[in-house]
């Protein structure tokens, strides 16, 4: 190329010429490819985007106070104090006899540590909101966030007739210790099973005979069940810590407690607690029930549902850990514990594995991404040729690889939204490379220049419009990144990943595509056929003329254009009418075909847990008749392990005899015809009717396809 041609080139042509024969160009391409492989290996796989929703519950005890007193003296002043903090979006409160619970929800994106420090400092600095010596206890702050949602839940049950929730709970607590050692785990919690207590049953006649009062026993228990440091002794060049007292270890220690002295003079002897009471250890009075229901095939071939006492272990992961890796490690550890910590007769049902679902969705979307890329390559092959298709395909791969690395560097995970952003933008990402390759192809077909001379000119001709089109698309997508609320960070991978991909595709089109075209198109034939057309234009021209000629030429051209305008308007109104007739449902996001849904039961206040369990069993009798249901877990008096939806709706605070949950697990979506939403809608009328008969509220809750809200309306 002579100096005059070089001076006439614009920015695009000069960039293409600079890298056209440079040896650094293939090295840059190799680095881009390796960065993409690195990002694919290290980026955590999640089912949903990890939205930083900082929430905290503040528990303020006020022993002995009524709900009205707690509300007036504690809840209202505490709300006013907490509302002073910046960055808070909502403050909710629940008042109970003897307890005020405040839920503080910060705006999305607030730093978790800084937010909790501000909350604690504000509460500590305003301790004088209640009069001194009123009896209000110290506040307790319990933070909650996205990483508190369990990624794995395991339901343990046994088919032995003598199996009890108490024995299962002991096994579960032993498993907790082992699972906590798995790298990446954060919190391991057991749902169900009674508390272990030492029960002291007083005998009034023995108390009277030994002249011991209940106050004496209470005082002795409080004074003895304590341990405190009492200094240290130095002996033999070593310091020995001295402690006074010790805590009770078991029921025998409690039974041997001295509660008084009987007799006079030399005949005095101690009175033990076992002398005036019966001391036993074991399960406390049940305040919650958990059971597991599954279909069992009988010897005669019939299938029936059987229920077993159960406990559920839920495990959450640490921030930034790969959900798939942690879930796989947990399941491997559970397999190792079988036959040792886990007895052979104890069954374990995997009722949640978000690691598997995250990997499944990520792999599915990656397959669709590959399919979309191959479709584009096939289209270019059919229209321009196989060498041009190879150039476009390599450019797309480099663009996607670099975009994945940029997404990882930005802090995104591999989830269905971030991968959807790449699939959504694949048609836009290839435009730059296709435009450049097509114009190089056209210049070679015209002839007159060597390939190394034609490429910079061809790139320069389309460079300006390509740059303008790229930034136009970015300008259309990027404002979505500034949406506030939960929807903003949930959908932010789409505008950010797509915008990054557009910038990277432009760089690849101007730097790498000309270099590869120079390598692959040098020996290709680009002769102009008779008629002056090349490629597939000759085949498309007759069809184009047949459609457009009646609209542009002839006596009826004007009338034909008006008919086209009218038909277009009618088509637009018909499309709008589809939504009005509800033939097409307008939604923000499509329903997600999950393998689970939840039934939430709220009985009238004061209902005992036994009655709640009975109603849950009645609800389960409806659910288990659904052919797509594999099993279910019922939770009476306690909440089921929460999901992201339950985190925002604070289902983790659900406890008490009047509350219950039913966790329903379905067949994998590949093995059933109906979607989970259709199944949930089908069972809802029967479940609601049972609730009406018992004066209860029954809600069928699905995991939403997008960010959860407190209520849809």
Coordinates of C-alpha atoms in Angstrom, one line a residue, residues 158-164 308-309:
X158 CA -35.8 -45.1 59.0
X159 CA -38.4 -47.8 58.0
X160 CA -37.8 -49.6 61.3
X161 CA -41.0 -49.6 63.4
X162 CA -39.1 -48.6 66.6
X163 CA -37.3 -45.7 64.9
X164 CA -38.0 -42.3 66.5
X308 CA -41.9 -42.2 58.6
X309 CA -40.5 -39.9 61.4

